[in-house]
Tab-separated table of C-alpha atoms and ligand atoms in Angstrom:
chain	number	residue	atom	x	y	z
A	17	UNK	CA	-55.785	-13.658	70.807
A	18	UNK	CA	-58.750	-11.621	69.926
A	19	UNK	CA	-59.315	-8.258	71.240
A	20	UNK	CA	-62.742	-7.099	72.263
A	21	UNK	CA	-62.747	-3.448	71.807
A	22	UNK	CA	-65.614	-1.188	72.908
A	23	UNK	CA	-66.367	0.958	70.380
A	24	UNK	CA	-66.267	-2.057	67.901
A	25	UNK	CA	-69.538	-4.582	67.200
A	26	UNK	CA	-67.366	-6.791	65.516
A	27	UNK	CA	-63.820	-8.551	67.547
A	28	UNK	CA	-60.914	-6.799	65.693
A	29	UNK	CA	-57.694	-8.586	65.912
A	30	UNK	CA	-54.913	-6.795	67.197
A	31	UNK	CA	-51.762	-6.080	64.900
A	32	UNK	CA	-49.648	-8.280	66.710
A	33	UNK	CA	-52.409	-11.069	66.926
A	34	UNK	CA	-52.663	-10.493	62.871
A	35	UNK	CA	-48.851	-10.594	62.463
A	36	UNK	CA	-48.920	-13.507	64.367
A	37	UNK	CA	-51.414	-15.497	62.481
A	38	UNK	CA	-50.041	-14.624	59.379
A	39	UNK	CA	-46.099	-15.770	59.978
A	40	UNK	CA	-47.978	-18.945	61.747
A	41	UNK	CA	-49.946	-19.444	57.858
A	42	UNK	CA	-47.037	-18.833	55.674
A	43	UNK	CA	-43.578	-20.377	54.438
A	44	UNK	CA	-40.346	-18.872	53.070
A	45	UNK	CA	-40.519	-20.031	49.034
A	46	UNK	CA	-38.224	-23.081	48.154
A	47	UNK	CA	-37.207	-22.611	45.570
A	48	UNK	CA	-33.440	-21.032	44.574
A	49	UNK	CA	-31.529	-20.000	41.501
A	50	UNK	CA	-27.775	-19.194	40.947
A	51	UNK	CA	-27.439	-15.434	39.552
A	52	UNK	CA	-23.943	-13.657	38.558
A	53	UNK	CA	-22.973	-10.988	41.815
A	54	UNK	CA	-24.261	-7.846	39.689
A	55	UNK	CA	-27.764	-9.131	39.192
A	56	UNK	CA	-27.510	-10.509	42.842
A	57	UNK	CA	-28.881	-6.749	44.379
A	58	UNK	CA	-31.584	-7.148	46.738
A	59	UNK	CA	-31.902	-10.921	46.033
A	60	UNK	CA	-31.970	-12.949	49.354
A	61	UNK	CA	-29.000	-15.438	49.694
A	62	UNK	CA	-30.041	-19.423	49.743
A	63	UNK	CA	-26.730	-19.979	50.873
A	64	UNK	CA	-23.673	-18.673	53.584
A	65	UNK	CA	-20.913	-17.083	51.499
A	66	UNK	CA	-17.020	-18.258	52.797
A	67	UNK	CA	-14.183	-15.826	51.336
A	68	UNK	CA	-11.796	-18.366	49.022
A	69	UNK	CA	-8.791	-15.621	49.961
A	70	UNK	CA	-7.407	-13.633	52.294
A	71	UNK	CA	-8.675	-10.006	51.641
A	72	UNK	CA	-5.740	-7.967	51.126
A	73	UNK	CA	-3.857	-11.377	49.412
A	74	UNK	CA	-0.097	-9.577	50.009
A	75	UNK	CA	0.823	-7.092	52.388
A	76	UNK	CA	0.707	-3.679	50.767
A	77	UNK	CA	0.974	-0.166	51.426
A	78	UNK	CA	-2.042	1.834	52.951
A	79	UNK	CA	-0.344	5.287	51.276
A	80	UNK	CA	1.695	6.838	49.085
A	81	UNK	CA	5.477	7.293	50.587
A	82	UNK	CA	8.441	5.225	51.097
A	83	UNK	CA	9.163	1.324	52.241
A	84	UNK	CA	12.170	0.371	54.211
A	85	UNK	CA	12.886	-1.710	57.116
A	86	UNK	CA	12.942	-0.510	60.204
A	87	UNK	CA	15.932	-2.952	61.303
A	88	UNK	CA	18.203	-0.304	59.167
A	89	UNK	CA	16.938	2.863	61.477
A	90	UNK	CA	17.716	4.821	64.680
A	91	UNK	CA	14.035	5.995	65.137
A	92	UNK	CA	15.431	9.052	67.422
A	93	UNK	CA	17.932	10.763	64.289
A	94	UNK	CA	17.119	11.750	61.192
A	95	UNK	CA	18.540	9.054	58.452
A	96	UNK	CA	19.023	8.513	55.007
A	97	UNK	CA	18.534	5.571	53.198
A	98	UNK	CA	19.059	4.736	49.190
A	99	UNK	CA	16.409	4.616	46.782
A	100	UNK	CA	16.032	1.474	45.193
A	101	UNK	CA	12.985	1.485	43.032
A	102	UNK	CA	9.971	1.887	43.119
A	103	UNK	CA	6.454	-0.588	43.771
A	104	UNK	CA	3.549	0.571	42.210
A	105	UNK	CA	-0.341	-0.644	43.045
A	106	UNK	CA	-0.333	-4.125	40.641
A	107	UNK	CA	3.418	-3.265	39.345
A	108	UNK	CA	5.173	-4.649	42.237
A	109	UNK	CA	9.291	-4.045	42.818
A	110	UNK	CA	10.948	-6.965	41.515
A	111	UNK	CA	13.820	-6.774	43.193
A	112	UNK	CA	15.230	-7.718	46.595
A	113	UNK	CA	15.283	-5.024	49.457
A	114	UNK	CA	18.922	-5.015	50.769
A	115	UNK	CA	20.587	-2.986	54.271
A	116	UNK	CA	20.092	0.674	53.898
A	117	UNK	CA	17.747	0.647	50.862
A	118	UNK	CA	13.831	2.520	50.558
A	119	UNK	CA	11.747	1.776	48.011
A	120	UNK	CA	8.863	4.332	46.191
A	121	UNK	CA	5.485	2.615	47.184
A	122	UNK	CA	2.032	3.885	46.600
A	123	UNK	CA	-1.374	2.931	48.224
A	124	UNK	CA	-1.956	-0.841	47.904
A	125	UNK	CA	1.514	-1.668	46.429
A	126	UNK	CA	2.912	-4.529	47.212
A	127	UNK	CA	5.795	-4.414	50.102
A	128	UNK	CA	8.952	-6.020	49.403
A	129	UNK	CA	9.400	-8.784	51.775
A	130	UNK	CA	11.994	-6.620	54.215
A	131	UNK	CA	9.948	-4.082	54.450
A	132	UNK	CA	7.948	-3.072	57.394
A	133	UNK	CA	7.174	0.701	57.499
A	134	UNK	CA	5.458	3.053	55.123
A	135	UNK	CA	6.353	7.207	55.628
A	136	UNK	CA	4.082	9.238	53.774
A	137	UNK	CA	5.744	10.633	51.158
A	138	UNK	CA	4.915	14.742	52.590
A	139	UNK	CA	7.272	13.883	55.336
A	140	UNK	CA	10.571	12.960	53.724
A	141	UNK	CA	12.614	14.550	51.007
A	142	UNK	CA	14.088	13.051	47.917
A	143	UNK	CA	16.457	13.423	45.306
A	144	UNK	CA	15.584	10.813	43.167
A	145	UNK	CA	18.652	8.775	44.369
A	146	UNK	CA	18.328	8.878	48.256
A	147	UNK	CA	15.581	9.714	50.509
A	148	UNK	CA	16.090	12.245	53.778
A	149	UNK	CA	13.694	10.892	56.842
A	150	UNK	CA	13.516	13.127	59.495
A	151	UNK	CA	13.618	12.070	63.369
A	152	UNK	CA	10.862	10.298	64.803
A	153	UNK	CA	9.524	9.293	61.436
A	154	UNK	CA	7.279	6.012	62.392
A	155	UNK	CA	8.629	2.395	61.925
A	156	UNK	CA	5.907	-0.182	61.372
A	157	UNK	CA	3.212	1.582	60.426
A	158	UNK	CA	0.954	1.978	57.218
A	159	UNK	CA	0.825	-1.461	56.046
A	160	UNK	CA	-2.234	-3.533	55.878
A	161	UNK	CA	-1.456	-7.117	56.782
A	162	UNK	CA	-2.644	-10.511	54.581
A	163	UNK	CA	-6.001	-11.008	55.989
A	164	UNK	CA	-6.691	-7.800	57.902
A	165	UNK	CA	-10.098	-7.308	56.440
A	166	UNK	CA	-11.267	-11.073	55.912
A	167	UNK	CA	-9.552	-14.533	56.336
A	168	UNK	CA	-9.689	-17.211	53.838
A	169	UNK	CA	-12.698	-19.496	54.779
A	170	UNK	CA	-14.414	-16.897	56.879
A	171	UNK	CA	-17.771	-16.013	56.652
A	172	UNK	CA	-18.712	-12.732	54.028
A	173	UNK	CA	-22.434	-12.573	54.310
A	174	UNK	CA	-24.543	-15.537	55.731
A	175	UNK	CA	-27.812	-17.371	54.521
A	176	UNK	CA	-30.882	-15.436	54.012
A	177	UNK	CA	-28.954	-12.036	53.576
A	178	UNK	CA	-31.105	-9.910	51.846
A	179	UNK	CA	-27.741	-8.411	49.452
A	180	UNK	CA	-27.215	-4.387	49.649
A	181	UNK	CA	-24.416	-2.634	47.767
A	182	UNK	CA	-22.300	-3.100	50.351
A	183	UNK	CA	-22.308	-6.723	50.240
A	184	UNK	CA	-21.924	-6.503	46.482
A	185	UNK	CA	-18.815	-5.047	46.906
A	186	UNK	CA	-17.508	-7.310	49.748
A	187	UNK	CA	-18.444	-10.226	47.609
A	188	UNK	CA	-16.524	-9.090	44.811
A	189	UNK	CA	-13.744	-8.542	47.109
A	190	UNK	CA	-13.294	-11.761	47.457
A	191	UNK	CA	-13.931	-12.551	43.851
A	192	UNK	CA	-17.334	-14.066	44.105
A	193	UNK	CA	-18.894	-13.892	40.761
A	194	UNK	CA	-22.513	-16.286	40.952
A	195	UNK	CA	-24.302	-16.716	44.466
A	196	UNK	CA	-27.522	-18.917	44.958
A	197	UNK	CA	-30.107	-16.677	46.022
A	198	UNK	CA	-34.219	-17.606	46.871
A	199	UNK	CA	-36.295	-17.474	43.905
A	200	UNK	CA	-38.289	-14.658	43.944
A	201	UNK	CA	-41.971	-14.146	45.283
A	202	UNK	CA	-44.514	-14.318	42.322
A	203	UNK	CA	-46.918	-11.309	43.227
A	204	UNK	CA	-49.978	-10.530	41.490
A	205	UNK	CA	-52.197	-7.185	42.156
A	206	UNK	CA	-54.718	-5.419	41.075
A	207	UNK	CA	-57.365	-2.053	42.036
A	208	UNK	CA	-61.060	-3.208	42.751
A	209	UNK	CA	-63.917	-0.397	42.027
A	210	UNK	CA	-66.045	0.745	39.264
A	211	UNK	CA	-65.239	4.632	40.080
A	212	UNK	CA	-61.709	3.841	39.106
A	213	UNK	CA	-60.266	5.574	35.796
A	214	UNK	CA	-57.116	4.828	34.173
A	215	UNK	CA	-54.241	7.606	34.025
A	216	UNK	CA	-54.566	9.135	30.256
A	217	UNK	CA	-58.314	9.143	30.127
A	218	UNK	CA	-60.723	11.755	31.374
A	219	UNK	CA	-62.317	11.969	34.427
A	220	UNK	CA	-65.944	10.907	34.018
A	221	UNK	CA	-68.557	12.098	36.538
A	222	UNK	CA	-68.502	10.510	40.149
A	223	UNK	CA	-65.579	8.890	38.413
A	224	UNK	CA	-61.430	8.869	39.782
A	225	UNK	CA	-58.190	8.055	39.204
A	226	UNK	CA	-56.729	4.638	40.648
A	227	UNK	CA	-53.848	5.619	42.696
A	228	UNK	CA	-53.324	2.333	44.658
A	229	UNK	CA	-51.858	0.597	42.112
A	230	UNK	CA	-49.578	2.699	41.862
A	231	UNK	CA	-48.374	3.383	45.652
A	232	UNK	CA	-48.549	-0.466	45.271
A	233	UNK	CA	-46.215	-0.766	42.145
A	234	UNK	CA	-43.788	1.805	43.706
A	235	UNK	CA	-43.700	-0.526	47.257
A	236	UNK	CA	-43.343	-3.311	45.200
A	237	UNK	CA	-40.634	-2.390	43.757
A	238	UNK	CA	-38.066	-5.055	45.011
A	239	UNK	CA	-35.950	-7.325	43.408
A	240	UNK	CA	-36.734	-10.250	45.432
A	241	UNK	CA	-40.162	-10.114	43.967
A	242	UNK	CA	-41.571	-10.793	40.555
A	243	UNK	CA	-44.896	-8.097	40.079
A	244	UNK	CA	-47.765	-8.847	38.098
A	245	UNK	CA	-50.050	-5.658	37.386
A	246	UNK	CA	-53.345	-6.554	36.822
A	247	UNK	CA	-55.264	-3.319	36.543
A	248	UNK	CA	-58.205	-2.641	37.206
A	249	UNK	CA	-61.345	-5.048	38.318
A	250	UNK	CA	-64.600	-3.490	38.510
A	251	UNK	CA	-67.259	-4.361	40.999
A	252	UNK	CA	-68.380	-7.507	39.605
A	253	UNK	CA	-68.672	-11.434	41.546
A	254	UNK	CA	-67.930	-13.004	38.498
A	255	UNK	CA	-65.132	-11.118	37.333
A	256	UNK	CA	-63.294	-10.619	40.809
A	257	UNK	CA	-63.516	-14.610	41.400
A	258	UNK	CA	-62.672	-15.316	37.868
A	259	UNK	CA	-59.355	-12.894	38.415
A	260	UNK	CA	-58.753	-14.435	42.061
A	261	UNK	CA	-58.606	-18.196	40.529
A	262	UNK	CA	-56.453	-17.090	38.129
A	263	UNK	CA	-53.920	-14.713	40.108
A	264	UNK	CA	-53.782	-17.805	42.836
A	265	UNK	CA	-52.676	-20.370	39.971
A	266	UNK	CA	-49.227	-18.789	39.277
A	267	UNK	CA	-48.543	-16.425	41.926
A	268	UNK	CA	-47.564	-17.154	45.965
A	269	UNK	CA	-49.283	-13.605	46.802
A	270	UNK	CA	-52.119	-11.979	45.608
A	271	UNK	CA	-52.967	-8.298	46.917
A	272	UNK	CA	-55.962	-6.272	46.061
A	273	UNK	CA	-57.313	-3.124	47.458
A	274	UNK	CA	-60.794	-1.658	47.845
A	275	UNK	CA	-63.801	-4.129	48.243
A	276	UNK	CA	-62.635	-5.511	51.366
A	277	UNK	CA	-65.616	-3.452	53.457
A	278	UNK	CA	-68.994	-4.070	54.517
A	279	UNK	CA	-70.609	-2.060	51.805
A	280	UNK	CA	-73.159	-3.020	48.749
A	281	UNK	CA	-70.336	-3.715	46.323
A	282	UNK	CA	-67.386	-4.964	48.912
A	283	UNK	CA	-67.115	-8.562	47.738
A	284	UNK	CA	-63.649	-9.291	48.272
A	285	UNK	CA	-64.013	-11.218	51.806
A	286	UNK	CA	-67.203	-13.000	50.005
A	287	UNK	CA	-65.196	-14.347	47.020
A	288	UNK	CA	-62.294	-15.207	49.538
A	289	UNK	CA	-64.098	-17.329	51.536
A	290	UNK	CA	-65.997	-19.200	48.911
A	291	UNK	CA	-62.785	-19.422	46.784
A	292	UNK	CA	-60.215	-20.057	49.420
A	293	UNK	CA	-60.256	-19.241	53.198
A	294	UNK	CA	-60.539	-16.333	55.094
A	295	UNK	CA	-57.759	-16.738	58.208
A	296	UNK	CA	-59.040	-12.717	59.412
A	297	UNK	CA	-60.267	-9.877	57.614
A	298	UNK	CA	-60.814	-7.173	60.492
A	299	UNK	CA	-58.223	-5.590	62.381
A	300	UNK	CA	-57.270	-2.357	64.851
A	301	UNK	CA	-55.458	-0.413	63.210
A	302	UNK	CA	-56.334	3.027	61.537
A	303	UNK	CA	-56.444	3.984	58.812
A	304	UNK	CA	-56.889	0.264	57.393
A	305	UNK	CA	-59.890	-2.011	59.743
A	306	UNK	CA	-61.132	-3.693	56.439
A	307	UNK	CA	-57.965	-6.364	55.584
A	308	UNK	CA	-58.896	-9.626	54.875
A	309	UNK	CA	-56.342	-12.032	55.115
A	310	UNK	CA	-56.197	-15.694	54.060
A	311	UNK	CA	-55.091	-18.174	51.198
A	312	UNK	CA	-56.795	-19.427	47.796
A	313	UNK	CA	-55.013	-22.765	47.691
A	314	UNK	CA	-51.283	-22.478	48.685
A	315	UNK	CA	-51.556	-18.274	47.245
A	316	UNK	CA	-51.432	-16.028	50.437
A	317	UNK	CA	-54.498	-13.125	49.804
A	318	UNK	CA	-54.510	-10.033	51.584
A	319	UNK	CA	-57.577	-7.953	50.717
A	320	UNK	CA	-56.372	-3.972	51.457
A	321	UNK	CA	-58.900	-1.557	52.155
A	322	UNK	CA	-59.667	1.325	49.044
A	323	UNK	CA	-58.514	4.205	50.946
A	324	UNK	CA	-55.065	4.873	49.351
A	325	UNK	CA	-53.372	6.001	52.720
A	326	UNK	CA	-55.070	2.661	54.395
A	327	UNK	CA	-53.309	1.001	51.420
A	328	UNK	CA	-50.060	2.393	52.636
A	329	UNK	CA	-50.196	1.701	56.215
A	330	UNK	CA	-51.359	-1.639	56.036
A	331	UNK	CA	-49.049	-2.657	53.376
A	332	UNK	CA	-46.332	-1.129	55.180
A	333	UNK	CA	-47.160	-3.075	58.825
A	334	UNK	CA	-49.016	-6.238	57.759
A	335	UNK	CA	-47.940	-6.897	53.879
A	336	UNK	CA	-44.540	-5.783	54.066
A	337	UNK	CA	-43.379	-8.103	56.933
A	338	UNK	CA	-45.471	-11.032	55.170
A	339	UNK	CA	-43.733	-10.534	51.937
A	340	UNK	CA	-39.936	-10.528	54.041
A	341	UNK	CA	-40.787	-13.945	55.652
A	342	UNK	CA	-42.162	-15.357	52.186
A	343	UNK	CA	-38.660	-14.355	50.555
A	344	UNK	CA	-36.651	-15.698	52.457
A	345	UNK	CA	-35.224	-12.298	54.668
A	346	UNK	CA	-35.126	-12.492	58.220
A	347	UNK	CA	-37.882	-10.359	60.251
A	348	UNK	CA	-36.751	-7.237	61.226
A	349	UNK	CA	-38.740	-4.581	63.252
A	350	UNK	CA	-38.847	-1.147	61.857
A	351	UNK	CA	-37.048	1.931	64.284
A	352	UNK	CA	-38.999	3.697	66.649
A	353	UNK	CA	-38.009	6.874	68.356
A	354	UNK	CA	-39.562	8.702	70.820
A	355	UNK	CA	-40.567	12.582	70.241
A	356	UNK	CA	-41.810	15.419	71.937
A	357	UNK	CA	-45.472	16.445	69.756
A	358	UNK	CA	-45.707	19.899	68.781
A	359	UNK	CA	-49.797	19.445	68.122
A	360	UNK	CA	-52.583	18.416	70.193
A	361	UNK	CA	-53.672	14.587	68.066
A	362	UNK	CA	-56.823	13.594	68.454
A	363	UNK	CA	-57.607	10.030	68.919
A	364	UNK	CA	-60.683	7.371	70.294
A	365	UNK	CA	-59.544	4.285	72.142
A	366	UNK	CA	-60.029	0.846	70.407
A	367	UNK	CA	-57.184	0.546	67.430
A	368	UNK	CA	-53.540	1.535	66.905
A	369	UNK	CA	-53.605	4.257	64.838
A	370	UNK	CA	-50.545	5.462	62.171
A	371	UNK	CA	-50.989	9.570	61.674
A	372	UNK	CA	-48.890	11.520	60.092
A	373	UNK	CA	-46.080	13.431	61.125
A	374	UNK	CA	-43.026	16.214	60.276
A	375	UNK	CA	-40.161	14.835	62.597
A	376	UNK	CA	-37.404	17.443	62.941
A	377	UNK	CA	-34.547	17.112	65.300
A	378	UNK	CA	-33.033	20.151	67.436
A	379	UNK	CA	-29.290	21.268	67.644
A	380	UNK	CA	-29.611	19.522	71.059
A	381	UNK	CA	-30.009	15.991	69.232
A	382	UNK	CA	-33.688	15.952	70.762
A	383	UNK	CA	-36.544	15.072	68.374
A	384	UNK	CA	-40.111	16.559	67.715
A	385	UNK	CA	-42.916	15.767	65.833
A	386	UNK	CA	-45.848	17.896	64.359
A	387	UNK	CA	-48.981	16.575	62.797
A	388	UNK	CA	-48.665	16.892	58.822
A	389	UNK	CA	-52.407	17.613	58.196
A	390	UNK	CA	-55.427	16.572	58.000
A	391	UNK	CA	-55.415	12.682	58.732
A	392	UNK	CA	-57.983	10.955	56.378
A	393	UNK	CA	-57.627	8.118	54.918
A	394	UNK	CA	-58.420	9.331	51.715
A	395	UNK	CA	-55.811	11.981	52.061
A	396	UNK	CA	-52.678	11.214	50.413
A	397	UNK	CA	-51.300	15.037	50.474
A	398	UNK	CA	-50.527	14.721	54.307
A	399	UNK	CA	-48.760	11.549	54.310
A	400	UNK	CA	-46.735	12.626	50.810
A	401	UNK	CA	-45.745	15.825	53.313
A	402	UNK	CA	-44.433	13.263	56.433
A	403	UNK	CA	-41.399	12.209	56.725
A	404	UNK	CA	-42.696	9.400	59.757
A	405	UNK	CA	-45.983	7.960	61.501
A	406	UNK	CA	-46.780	8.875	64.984
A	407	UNK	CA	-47.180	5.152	66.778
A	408	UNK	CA	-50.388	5.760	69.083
A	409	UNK	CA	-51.219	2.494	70.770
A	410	UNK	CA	-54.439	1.317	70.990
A	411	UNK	CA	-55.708	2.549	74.305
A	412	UNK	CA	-54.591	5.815	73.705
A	413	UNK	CA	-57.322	8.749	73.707
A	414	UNK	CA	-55.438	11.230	72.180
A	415	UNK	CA	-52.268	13.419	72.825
A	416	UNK	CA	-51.322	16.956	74.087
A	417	UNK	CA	-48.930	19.503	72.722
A	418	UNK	CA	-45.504	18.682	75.021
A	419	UNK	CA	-46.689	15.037	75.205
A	420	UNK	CA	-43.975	11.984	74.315
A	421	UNK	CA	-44.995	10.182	71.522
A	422	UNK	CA	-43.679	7.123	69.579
A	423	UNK	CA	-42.821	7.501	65.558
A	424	UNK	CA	-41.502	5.427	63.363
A	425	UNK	CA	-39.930	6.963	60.247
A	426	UNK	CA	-41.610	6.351	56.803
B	180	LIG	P1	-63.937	0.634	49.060
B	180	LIG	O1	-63.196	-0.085	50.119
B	180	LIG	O2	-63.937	-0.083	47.756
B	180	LIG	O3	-65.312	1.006	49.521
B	180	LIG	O4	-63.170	2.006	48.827
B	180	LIG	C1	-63.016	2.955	49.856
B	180	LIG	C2	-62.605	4.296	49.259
B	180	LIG	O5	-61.373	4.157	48.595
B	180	LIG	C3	-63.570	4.836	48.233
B	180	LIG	O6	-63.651	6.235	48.356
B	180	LIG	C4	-62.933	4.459	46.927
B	180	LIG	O7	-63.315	5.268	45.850
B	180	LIG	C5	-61.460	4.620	47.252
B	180	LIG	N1	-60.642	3.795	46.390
B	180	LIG	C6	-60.806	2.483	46.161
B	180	LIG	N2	-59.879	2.024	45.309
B	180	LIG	C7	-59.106	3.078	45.003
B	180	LIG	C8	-57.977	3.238	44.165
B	180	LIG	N3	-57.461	2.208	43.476
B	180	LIG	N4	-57.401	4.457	44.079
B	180	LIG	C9	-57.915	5.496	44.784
B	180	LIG	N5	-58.955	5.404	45.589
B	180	LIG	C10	-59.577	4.219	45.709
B	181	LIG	MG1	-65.058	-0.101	46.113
C-alpha cells in the first residue's frame, strides 16, 4: 500500500494507506465505568439503552382547549356540551367523564378515559359552566397516544453512542439516571523545540511562543478523553526519551509535535524507534509529511510535525479518527461538498493537500469557495479566517477560477 510519488525520494504513504494501518494497530479501550446521565455528555455508551416505559406513560393532551368524546357530537352542527372540570399537566381530573360533558385540559394533561378529542381552546367559547363548539370542530385529534414517541423495551440510543444533548434528554425521558459508558482515553502531550517560550514570558531573540499546545488542548477538548499537558520539551535525546517512557506508562496515546523532521535536532522518529516502534512516519499530505506513527509498548505515538497549521490538519485527518476508534465511537467520515473556486490554487502533484478556504453559499443554494490566504504551514491567520479545507487529491496540479472543487468544512 505504499505510494511511490515522483517528486518524493522517500515512499510516502497515502492517507488512506496511513488510516488504514493505524485502525489495523489499534483497539477500542476496555475498560467501562457507570456515570449518573448529567455527567454522561460526550461519554461513549458501553452498553444499548432499552426505555423501562412507554414515553408519554398516559394519553394526554398535545394543547391547551377542551376534552370530550366525540361519541356525544354531530361533527356537522355546532354543539354544546357541559363543563365538568378541569385536568391540568400533573393535576389530572379526578372524576369520571359522563354523556354530554367537556373537560378544561391543557398541554400534556392527562385525558379522562372517555375522552378522545382536544379543541384548542381559541376555537370555542365558554362561560365557565358550558362550552359553545362551533361546526366542524375536529373529533379525535390532539392527543398523543401511550407510546407514541418510544415503547417500553425499545431501543433509546445503542452501544458505542457517543451521547449529545439530545440523547441526554431522551434518556431522561425515560428516566434513565446512570449509564455505563467506555472509560476514557488517557492522553498525554506535549510541544518539542528549544525556540519555544511559554505565554507570560518575553520573547527572547530567535525565540517564540508555543502555540501547538494549545490548538492541541482546544482539539482535545472532549469528554471521552482524559488530557495530560506536558509542556514543553526542549531539543534534548535524553530528555525527550526520558518524557516518552514516562507518558507511555500511564497513558494509551501520546502526541507530540515538532521534531518529527529530518533536521539536526528532529529526534522524535529516532527515540520512537529505539523506544518503541515506528509503524510509518512519512505521509502525502500537505501541510503535515513529517508524522511518525507507531506504539511505545501498548501507548499509540503519533509524532505531529512543528508547523502549527500541519498540527491542525493532521490531527484533524489522522489523530482525530485514531482517537474515535480508541474510545469506543464508531468511524464516521467527515462531509464533503462540492464548490465552484473563486481563485486560481496552486498545487504540485504527489500529496493530498488541505488549503484553506471561505465557503459561502448563493441565494440559489449553490456553494463557492475562495482561497483564505496565504497557505503556509506556519500560517495560522489564514486557516483562523476559513470556515473549510479545499480537498485537492493527490494527483491534482492545481485549480482554475470556475473549477469544481471538493471541501470539507472545518
Ligand atoms: P520542527 O518540526 O521542530 O522543525 O518545527 C517546524 C516549525 O514549526 C519550526 O518553524 C518551529 O519553530 C515551529 N514550531 C515547532 N513547534 C512549535 C510550537 N509548539 N508552536 C509554534 N510553532 C512551532
Ligand atoms: Mg523543532
Amino acid at each position: 500500500m505504499i505510494d511511490l510519488c515522483s517528486r518524493e525520494s522517500n515512499p510516502l504513504l497515502s492517507i488512506d494507506a496511513a488510516l488504514a494501518r493505524i485502525k489495523a494497530a489499534i483497539h477500542p479501550v476496555a475498560g467501562s465505568e457507570k456515570v449518573v446521565l448529567k455527567n454522561a455528555l460526550g461519554r461513549v455508551l458501553s452498553e444499548s439503552v432499552y426505555s423501562p416505559i412507554n414515553i408519554p406513560q398516559f394519553r394526554n393532551a398535545a394543547m391547551d382547549g377542551y376534552a370530550f368524546s366525540s361519541k356525544d357530537i354531530n361533527p356537522d352542527q355546532p354543539f354544546t356540551l357541559s363543563l365538568a372540570g378541569t385536568s391540568w399537566a400533573g393535576r389530572p381530573f379526578k372524576g369520571l367523564l359522563q354523556r354530554g360533558q367537556c373537560i378544561g385540559i391543557f398541554t400534556g394533561a392527562v385525558l379522562p378515559a372517555q375522552a378522545d378529542s382536544v379543541v384548542m381552546q381559541e376555537r370555542v367559547q365558554s362561560n365557565g359552566q358550558t362550552v359553545l363548539f362551533p361546526a366542524n370542530s375536529p373529533s379525535r385529534q390532539n392527543i398523543r397516544e401511550v407510546g407514541e414517541d418510544v415503547k417500553q423495551g425499545n431501543l433509546l440510543c445503542a452501544y458505542s453512542k457517543k451521547l449529545n444533548a439530545i440523547d441526554l434528554g431522551l434518556l431522561a425521558s425515560a428516566g434513565i439516571y446512570e449509564l455505563t459508558v467506555k472509560r476514557t482515553v488517557k492522553i498525554a502531550f506535549f510541544s518539542t523545540g528549544d525556540e519555544l517560550t511559554a505565554l507570560g514570558q518575553p520573547l527572547e531573540s530567535g525565540k517564540i511562543y508555543d502555540s501547538n499546545r494549545y490548538i492541541l488542548s482546544g482539539l482535545l477538548n472532549d469528554a471521552s478523553y482524559s488530557v495530560t499537558d506536558m509542556g514543553v520539551i526542549a531539543d534534548n535525546k535524553q530528555l525527550l526519551e526520558d518524557s516518552f517512557i514516562k507518558a507511555a506508562k500511564n497513558h494509551d496515546v501520546i502526541i507530540t509535535t515538532g521534531g518529527a523532521s529530518v533536521g539536526e535536532a528532529d529526534y522524535v522518529k529516532e527515540i520512537l524507534d529505539r523506544c518503541g516502534e515506528v509503524n510509518f512516519w512519512k505521509i502525502a499530505i500537505k501541510p503535515g509529511k513529517p508524522l511518525a506513527f507507531g506504539k511505545i509498548g501498548s501507548c499509540c505515538f503519533f509524532g505531529l510535525p512543528g508547523n502549527p497549521v500541519a498540527v491542525l490538519v493532521t490531527f484533524q485527518q489522522i489523530v482525530a479518527p485514531a482517537l474515535k476508534q480508541l474510545s469506543g465511537a464508531p468511524d464516521s467520515k467527515p462531509l464533503q461538498l462540492i464548490a465552484t473556486c473563486t481563485s486560481a490554487l496552486k498545487k504540485a502533484a504527489g500529496r493530498q493537500e488541505y488549503q484553506r478556504g471561505i465557503l459561502t453559499q448563493d441565494p440559489n443554494g449553490d456553494f463557492f469557495v475562495a482561497s483564505s490566504g496565504k497557505q503556509g504551514s506556519n500560517i495560522l491567520s489564514s486557516i483562523s479566517r476559513a470556515n473549510c479545507y479545499i480537498v485537492l487529491p493527490t494527483e491534482c496540479k492545481g485549480v482554475q477560477a470556475g473549477d469544481k472543487v471538493k471541501v470539507e468544512l472545518i
